[in-house]
XYZ file of C-alpha atoms in Angstrom:
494
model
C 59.439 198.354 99.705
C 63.027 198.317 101.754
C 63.488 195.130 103.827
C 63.790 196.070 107.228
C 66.769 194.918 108.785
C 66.912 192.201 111.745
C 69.067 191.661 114.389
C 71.502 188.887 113.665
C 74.293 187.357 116.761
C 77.274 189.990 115.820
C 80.687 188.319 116.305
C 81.701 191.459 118.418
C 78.986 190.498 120.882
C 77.427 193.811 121.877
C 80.446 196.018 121.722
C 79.073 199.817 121.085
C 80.355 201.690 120.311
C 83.034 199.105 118.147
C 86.824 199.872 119.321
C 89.860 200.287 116.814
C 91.146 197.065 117.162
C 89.478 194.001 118.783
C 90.799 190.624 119.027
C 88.108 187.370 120.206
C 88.391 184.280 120.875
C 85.634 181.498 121.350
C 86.868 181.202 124.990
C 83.945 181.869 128.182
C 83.895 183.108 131.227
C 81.478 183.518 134.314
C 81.021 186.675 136.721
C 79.006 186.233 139.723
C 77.862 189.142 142.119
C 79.488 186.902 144.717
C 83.482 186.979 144.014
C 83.523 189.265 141.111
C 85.883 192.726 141.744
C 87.237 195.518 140.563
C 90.410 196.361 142.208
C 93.575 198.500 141.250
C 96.569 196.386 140.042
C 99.568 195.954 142.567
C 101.750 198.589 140.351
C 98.854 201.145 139.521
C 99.401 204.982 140.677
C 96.223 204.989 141.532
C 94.968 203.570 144.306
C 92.059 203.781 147.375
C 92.918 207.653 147.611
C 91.779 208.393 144.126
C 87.933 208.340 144.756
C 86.999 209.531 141.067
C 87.995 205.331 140.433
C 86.765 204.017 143.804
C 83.316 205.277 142.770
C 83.246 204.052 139.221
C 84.169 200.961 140.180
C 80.788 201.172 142.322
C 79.184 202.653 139.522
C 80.270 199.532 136.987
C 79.336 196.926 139.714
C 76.017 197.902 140.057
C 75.528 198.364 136.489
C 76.624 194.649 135.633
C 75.159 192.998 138.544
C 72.153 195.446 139.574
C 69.348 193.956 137.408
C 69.997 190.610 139.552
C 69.674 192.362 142.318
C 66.621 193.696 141.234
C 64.698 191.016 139.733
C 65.825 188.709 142.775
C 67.692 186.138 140.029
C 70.589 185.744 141.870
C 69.367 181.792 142.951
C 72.358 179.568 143.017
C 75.479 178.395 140.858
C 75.214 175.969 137.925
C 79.067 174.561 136.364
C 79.860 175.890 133.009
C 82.446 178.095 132.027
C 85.679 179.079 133.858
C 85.284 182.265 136.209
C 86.423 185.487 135.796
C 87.129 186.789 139.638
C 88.870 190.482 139.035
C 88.869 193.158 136.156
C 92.237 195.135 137.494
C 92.888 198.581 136.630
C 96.417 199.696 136.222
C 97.369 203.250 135.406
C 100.432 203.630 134.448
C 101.461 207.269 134.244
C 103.461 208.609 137.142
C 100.458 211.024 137.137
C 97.526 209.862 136.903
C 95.306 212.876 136.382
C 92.936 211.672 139.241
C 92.081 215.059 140.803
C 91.880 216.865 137.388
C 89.583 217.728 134.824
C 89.766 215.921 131.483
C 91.079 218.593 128.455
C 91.523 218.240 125.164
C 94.955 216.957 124.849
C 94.022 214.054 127.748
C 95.373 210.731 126.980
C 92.105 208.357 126.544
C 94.135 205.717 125.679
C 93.581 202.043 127.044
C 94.481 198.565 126.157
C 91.749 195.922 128.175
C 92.719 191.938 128.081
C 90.310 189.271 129.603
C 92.097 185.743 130.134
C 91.893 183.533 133.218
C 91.588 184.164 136.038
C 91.632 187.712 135.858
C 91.064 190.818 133.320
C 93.564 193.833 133.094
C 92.574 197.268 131.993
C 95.992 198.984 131.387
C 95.523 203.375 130.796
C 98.537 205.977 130.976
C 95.714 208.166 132.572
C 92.320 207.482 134.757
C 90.446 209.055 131.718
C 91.332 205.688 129.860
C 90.519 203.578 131.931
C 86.608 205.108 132.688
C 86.443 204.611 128.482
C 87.740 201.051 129.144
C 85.665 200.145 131.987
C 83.033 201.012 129.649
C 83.998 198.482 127.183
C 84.195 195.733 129.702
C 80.590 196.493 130.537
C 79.655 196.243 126.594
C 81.544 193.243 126.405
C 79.439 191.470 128.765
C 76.482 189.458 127.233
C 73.942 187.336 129.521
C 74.593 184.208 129.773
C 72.163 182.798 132.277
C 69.971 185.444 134.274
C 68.948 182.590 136.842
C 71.948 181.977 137.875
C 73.350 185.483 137.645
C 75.995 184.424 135.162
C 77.547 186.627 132.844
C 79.779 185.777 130.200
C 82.229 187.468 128.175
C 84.107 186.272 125.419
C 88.121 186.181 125.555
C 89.625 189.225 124.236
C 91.833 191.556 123.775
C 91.250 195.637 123.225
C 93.458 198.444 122.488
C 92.230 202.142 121.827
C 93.392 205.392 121.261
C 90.839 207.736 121.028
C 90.478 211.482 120.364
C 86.770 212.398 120.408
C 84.580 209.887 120.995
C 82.584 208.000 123.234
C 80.502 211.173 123.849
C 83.536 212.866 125.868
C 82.210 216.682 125.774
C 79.030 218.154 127.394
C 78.688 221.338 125.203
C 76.318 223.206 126.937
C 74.368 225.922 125.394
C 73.066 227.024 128.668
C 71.253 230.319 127.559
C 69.154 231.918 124.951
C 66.802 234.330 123.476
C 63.779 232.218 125.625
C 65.307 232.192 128.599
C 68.813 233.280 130.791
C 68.563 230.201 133.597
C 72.231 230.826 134.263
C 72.636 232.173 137.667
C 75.523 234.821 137.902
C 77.407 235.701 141.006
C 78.263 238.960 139.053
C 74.996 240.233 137.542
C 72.363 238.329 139.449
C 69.348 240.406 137.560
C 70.292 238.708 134.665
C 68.188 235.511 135.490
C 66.180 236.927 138.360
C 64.733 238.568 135.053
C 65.339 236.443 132.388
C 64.798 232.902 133.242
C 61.474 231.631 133.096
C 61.346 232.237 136.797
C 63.997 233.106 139.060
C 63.933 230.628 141.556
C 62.478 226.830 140.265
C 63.920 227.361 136.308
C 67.893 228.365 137.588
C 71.129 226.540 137.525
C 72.730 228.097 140.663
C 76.112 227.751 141.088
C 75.944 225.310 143.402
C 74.006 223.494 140.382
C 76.605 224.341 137.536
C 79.397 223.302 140.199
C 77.676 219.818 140.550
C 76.891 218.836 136.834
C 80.631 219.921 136.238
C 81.937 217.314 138.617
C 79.646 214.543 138.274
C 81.190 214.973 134.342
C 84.365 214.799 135.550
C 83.742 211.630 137.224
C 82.934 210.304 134.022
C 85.876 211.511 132.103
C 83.500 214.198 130.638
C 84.227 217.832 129.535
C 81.787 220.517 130.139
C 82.111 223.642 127.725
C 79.708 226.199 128.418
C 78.375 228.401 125.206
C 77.040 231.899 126.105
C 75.932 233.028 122.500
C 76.032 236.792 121.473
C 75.211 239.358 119.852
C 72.446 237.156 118.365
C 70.195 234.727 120.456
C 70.263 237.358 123.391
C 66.887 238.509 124.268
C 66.668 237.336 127.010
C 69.828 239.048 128.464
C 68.127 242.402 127.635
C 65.166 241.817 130.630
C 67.895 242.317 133.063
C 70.526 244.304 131.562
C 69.423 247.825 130.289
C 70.761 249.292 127.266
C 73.044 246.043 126.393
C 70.494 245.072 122.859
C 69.778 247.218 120.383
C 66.661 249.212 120.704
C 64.559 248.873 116.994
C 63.000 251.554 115.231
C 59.997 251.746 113.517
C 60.983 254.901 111.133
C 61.858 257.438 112.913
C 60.768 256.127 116.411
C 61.610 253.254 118.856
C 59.409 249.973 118.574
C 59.623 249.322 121.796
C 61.155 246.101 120.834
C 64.634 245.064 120.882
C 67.719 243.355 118.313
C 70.721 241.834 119.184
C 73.712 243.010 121.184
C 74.247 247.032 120.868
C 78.161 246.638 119.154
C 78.276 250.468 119.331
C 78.266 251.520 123.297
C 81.194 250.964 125.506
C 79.426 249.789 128.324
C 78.586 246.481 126.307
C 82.376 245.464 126.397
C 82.388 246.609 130.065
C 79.764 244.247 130.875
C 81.519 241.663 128.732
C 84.478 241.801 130.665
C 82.961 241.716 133.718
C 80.799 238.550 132.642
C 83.282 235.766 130.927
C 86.049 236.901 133.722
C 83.148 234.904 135.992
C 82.603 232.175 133.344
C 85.979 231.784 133.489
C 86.591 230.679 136.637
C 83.497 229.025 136.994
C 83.999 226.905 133.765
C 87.708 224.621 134.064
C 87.843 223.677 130.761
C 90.170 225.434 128.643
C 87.640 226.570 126.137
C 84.567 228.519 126.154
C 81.834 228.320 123.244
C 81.136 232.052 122.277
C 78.759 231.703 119.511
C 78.195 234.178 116.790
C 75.778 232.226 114.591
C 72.085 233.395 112.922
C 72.573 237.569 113.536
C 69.411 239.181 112.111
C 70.598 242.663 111.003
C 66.985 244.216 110.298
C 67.123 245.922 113.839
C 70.648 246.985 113.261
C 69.896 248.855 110.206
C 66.555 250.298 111.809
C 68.797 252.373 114.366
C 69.868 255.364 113.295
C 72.877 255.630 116.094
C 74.320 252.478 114.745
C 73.820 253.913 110.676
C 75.898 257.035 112.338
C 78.044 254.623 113.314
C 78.184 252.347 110.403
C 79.649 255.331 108.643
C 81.797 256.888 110.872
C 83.810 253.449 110.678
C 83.698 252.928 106.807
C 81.198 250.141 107.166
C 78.728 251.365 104.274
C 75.743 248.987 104.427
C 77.874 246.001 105.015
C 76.516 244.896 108.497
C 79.076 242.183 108.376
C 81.123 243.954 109.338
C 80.004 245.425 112.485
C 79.465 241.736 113.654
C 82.642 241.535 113.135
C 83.892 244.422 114.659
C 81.517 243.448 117.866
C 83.329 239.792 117.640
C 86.740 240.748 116.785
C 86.305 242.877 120.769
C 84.854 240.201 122.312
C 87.117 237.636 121.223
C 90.323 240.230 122.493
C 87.846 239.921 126.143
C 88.061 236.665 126.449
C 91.752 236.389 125.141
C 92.130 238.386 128.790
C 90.997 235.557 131.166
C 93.216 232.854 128.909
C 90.260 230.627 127.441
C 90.756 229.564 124.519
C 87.328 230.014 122.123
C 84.715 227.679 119.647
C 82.778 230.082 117.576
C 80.478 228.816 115.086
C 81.386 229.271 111.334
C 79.973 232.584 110.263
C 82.359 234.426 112.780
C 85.091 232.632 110.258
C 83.252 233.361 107.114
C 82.561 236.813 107.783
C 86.787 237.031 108.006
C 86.468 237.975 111.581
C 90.429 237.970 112.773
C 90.830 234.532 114.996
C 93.558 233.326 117.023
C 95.567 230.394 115.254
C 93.766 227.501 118.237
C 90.390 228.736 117.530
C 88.206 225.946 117.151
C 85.537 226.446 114.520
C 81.978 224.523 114.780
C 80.178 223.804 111.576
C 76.991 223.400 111.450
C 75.486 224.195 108.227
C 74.445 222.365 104.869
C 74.100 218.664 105.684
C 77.669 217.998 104.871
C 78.940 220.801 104.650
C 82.225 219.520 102.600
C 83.081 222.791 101.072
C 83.333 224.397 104.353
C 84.855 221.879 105.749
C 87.850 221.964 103.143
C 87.926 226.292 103.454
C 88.022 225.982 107.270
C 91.092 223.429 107.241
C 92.368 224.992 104.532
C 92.916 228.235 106.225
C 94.821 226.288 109.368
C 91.863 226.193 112.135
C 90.828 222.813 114.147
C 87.586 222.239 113.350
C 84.123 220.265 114.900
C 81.484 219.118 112.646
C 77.578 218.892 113.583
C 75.951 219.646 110.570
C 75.050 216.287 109.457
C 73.554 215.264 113.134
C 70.966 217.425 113.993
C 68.887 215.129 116.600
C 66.346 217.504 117.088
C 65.296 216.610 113.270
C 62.747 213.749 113.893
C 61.757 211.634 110.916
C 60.163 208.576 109.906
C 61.805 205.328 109.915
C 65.476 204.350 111.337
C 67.024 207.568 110.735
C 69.942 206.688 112.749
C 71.219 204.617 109.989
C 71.589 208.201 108.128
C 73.376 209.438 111.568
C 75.610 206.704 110.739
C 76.215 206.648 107.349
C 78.287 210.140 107.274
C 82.053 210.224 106.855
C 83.091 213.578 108.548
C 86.605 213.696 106.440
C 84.710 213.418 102.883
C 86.402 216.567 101.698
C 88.867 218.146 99.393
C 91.855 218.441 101.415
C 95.174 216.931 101.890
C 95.704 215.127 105.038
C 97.237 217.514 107.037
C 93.679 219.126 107.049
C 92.191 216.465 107.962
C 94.348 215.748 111.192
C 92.546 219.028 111.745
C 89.019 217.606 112.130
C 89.407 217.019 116.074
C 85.764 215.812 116.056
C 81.630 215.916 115.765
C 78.807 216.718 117.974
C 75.296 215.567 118.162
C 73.143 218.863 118.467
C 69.686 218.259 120.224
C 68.200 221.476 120.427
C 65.480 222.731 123.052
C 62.758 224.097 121.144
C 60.656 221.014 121.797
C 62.397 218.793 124.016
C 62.218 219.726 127.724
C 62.991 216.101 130.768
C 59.747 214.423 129.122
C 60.760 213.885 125.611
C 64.737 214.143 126.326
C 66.223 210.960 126.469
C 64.247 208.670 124.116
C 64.743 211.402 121.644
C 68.344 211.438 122.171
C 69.284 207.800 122.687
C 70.284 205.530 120.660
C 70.512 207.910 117.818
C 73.330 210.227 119.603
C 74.692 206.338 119.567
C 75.202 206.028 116.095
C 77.554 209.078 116.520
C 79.605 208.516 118.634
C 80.530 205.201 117.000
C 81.334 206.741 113.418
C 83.533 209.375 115.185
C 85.036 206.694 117.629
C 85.423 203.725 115.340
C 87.759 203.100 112.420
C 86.781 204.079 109.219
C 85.971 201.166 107.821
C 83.632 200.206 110.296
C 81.129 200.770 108.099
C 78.898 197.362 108.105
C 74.978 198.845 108.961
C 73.653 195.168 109.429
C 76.645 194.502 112.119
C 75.445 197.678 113.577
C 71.919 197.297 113.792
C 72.651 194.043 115.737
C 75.212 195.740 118.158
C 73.100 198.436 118.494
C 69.808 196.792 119.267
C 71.514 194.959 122.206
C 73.114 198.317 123.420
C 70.081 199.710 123.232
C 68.495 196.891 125.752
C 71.149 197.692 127.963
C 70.714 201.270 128.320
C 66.914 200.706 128.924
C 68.024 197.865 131.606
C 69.943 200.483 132.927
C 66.823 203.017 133.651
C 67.631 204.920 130.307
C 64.130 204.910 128.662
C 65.962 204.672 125.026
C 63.590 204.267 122.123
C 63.451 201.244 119.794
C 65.235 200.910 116.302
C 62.770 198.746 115.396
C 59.574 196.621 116.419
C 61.464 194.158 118.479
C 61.612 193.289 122.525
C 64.189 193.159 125.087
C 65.417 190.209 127.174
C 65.057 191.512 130.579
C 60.954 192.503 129.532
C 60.492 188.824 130.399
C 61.520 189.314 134.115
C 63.593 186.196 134.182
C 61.104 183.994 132.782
C-alpha cells in the first residue's frame, strides 16, 4: 500500500503557485488591519485615477485581513516582530495599460521585495502587478489570529510569466444542449435554444459584466462558438443552417451538423462572428472544429451531389474542411485572430501562420505535439488535464506530474508551446458541484505551467498546496481536500 503523503512546514511558506525565482530570509514581519496599506509608489504611472488598482487593492485588503474581521479576533497588540506598514505598487511603464484589456503579448512581469518598513511591488504594466499582489497574499502565513498578526517572511520575488496563474477564461459558451448566448443579431437563436429563454441566458449586459470583472483581474476572456459539430442546438432557432438526415431515401426528421453546402450558412456566419467580434475584445476567438460525426453527412443525398461535384469522393474530410477553410476566411474579415482544435490541423485544413492550435487528445499527446510545432503553429495543450475526469485518490498529483514540452522537437518548437488549459466540461457539473470539483486540482496546473521546470518536488507541493487550499476555503471558495486533514481557521480562533 502507497504511504500517503503529509503535510510538512515548506521553506517557501505557502507560496502557490511557486514563482521562478524566490529568495528568503529568516527575517519577520507583522501586518495589522490597523496601519497596514496598499498605496501607489511616489514615481508609479498609476495612480488614484486608475480604479482597476484602487479596487484590487480593496479586494487584497479584505482578503488578508477579512477573516479577523469576521471571527471578531482583532483584540489587541502583543510585541514581536518588526511591522510591515505599506506594500507599494510602482508601475513603471509610461503606459500602464490601466484602461485596457490584457492580450497575449501583455507584459506580466513583476519583481516584489519585502524589507522594513515597507514592501515594493515593481511591474512595467498593471497586469504584473495584480499577479504580484497575488503573491504577497500567498506569502502571508498566520502568525497569531488573536492578535490579528500576520507574518511574512523577508523576501525577494522576480517573475516573468507567459501563461500562468490561470490568466485566460476560455469560454465554451454554447453547445449541442443548449445556445444560452444571447445575440443582438439573431435573438431566436436562444429564445429557442437555451434551456429557457429568459432565467438560462447570458444577456449582453451579462457577457459585458463577466468580461470586465476578468479584466479587473488581469484575466482574458476568449469566447468558443464551436461548429459544424456540437451545434444542435443552433438548429431550434435557425432553419435550414444543420443538415437534415435521411433515413434511405427520406428525411428522419432529425438533424447533423452544420449544412457546408448552402450559401446562406456563410451568410449567417458572417453576420454572427462580425457580432462576436465586437462583443468579445480579445484578439482571438475559439472556433472549434473538433468530434464531426459524418453519418448524417453521408445520409443526404444533396451533400453526396455535392461531394462529387467538388472531387470529394467519400472523403468527408474534406468537406469539413472545405466548410472550415470558409469560415476561417469569415472571421479573417472582422480581424480576430482564431484557436481551432487539432483535427481542423490534421485534416490539412489551410491556416493562417498565428493560428493557435488546441490539443486535446491522447493523454500526452507528444506526437502531436512535435507535428503541430513542427509545421510552425503556436500551440495550447489540455490533453493531459481533463478535470471533468474524477478518480479515486489524489489525482492532482497526476495533474502535476506532466511536463507539457516532453516531445521530439528542437527548441525553437518548443518556444512555440505558449501554454495549457484545464478543461472542466459541463456534462455533470452545473454551480452545485463546480468549484470543489475544480479547485485545487485546476491548482496543480497552473503551477507546472507557471513554475520552473524543475519545480518538480510533489512532497514540497502537497505541503504548499494543502495550505493554499485552506486559504481559498477561508476565502469562501468551498475547495475540496487533498487529503483527510483540517484547516486552521475550522477552530474559530480557539
Amino acid at each position: 500500500m502507497k504511504a500517503e503523503l503529509v503535510a510538512q512546514p515548506s521553506k517557501y511558506g505557502s507560496l502557490w503557485p511557486l514563482p521562478q525565482k524566490v529568495q528568503l530570509s529568516e527575517v519577520s514581519f507583522k501586518l495589522t488591519s490597523s496601519s497596514f496599506r496598499i498605496v501607489d509608489a511616489k514615481d508609479s504611472t498609476a495612480g488614484p485615477s486608475c480604479s482597476l488598482l484602487q479596487d484590487a487593492y480593496r479586494r487584497y485588503y479584505e482578503y488578508m485581513f477579512g477573516i479577523a474581521k469576521r471571527q471578531q479576533l482583532n483584540k489587541g497588540r502583543r510585541t514581536g516582530p518588526s511591522e510591515l506598514t505599506e506594500l507599494q505598487v510602482w508601475i513603471t511603464s509610461p503606459d500602464s495599460e490601466c484602461d485596457s484589456y490584457p492580450s497575449l503579448t501583455s507584459d506580466e512581469s513583476y519583481e516584489l521585495s519585502v524589507n522594513q518598513p515597507y514592501a515594493v511591488l515593481k511591474a512595467p504594466k498593471v497586469w504584473g502587478a495584480l499577479h504580484g499582489s497575488k503573491t504577497f497574499l500567498s506569502c502571508i502565513v498566520i502568525f497569531n489570529f488573536i492578535y490579528c498578526l500576520i507574518v511574512l517572511l523577508s523576501s525577494f520575488i522576480q517573475e516573468t510569466m507567459a501563461m500562468n496563474k490561470i490568466n485566460v477564461f476560455h469560454w465554451h459558451i454554447v453547445d449541442d444542449q443548449s445556445f444560452p448566448y444571447l445575440s443582438r443579431t439573431f435573438p431566436q437563436l436562444s429564445q429557442q435554444g437555451a434551456y429557457h429563454p429568459y432565467t438560462h441566458v447570458y444577456t449582453p449586459a451579462d457577457v459585458k459584466m463577466v468580461i470586465e470583472f476578468a479584466r479587473l483581474r488581469g484575466i482574458r476572456v476568449i469566447p468558443e462558438f464551436d461548429t459544424p459539430g456540437h451545434t444542435q442546438s443552433w438548429g431550434k432557432g435557425q432553419p435550414d443552417l444543420l443538415t437534415p438526415c435521411y433515413s434511405g431515401s427520406k428525411p428522419s426528421g432529425t438533424f447533423g451538423p452544420v449544412n457546408p453546402i448552402l450559401n446562406t450558412t456563410y451568410d449567417f456566419m458572417s453576420q454572427f462572428f462580425k457580432e462576436i467580434s465586437a462583443v468579445f475584445p480579445d484578439a482571438y476567438v475559439h472556433l472549434g472544429g473538433d468530434e464531426v460525426d459524418f453519418t448524417c453527412w453521408k445520409s443526404n443525398p444533396d451533400i453526396q451531389k455535392f461531394m462529387d461535384q467538388q472531387g470529394f469522393g467519400q472523403d468527408y474530410s474534406k468537406l469539413e474542411s472545405f466548410y472550415i477553410q470558409k469560415l476561417l476566411d469569415i472571421v479573417t474579415t472582422t480581424e480576430k485572430g482564431y484557436t481551432i482544435w487539432q483535427e481542423v490541423f490534421d485534416n490539412g485544413v489551410k491556416l493562417k501562420p498565428d493560428t493557435v492550435v488546441h490539443v486535446w487528445i491522447g493523454g500526452g499527446s507528444n506526437e502531436e505535439m512535435g507535428k503541430v510545432t513542427a509545421a510552425g503553429y503556436t500551440t495550447i495543450l489540455s490533453a493531459p488535464w481533463y478535470l471533468d475526469y474524477i478518480s479515486y485518490a489524489q489525482d492532482w498529483q497526476k495533474y502535476y506530474k506532466v511536463e507539457p514540452l516532453n516531445f521530439n522537437g528542437t527548441e525553437a518548437q518548443k518556444k512555440l508551446v505558449i501554454g495549457g488549459e484545464a478543461c472542466l466540461w459541463g456534462e455533470y457539473v452545473d454551480a452545485t458541484n463546480l468549484t470543489p470539483r475544480l479547485w485545487p486540482r485546476a491548482s496543480a496546473v497552473a503551477e507546472r505551467l507557471w513554475s520552473a521546470k524543475d519545480v518538480t518536488d510533489i512532497n514540497d507541493a502537497f505541503s504548499r498546496l494543502s495550505v493554499h487550499r485552506c486559504r481559498m476555503v477561508d476565502r469562501g471558495i468551498p475547495a475540496e481536500p487533498l487529503f483527510s486533514s483540517y484547516c486552521p481557521h475550522e477552530y474559530k480562533g480557539i
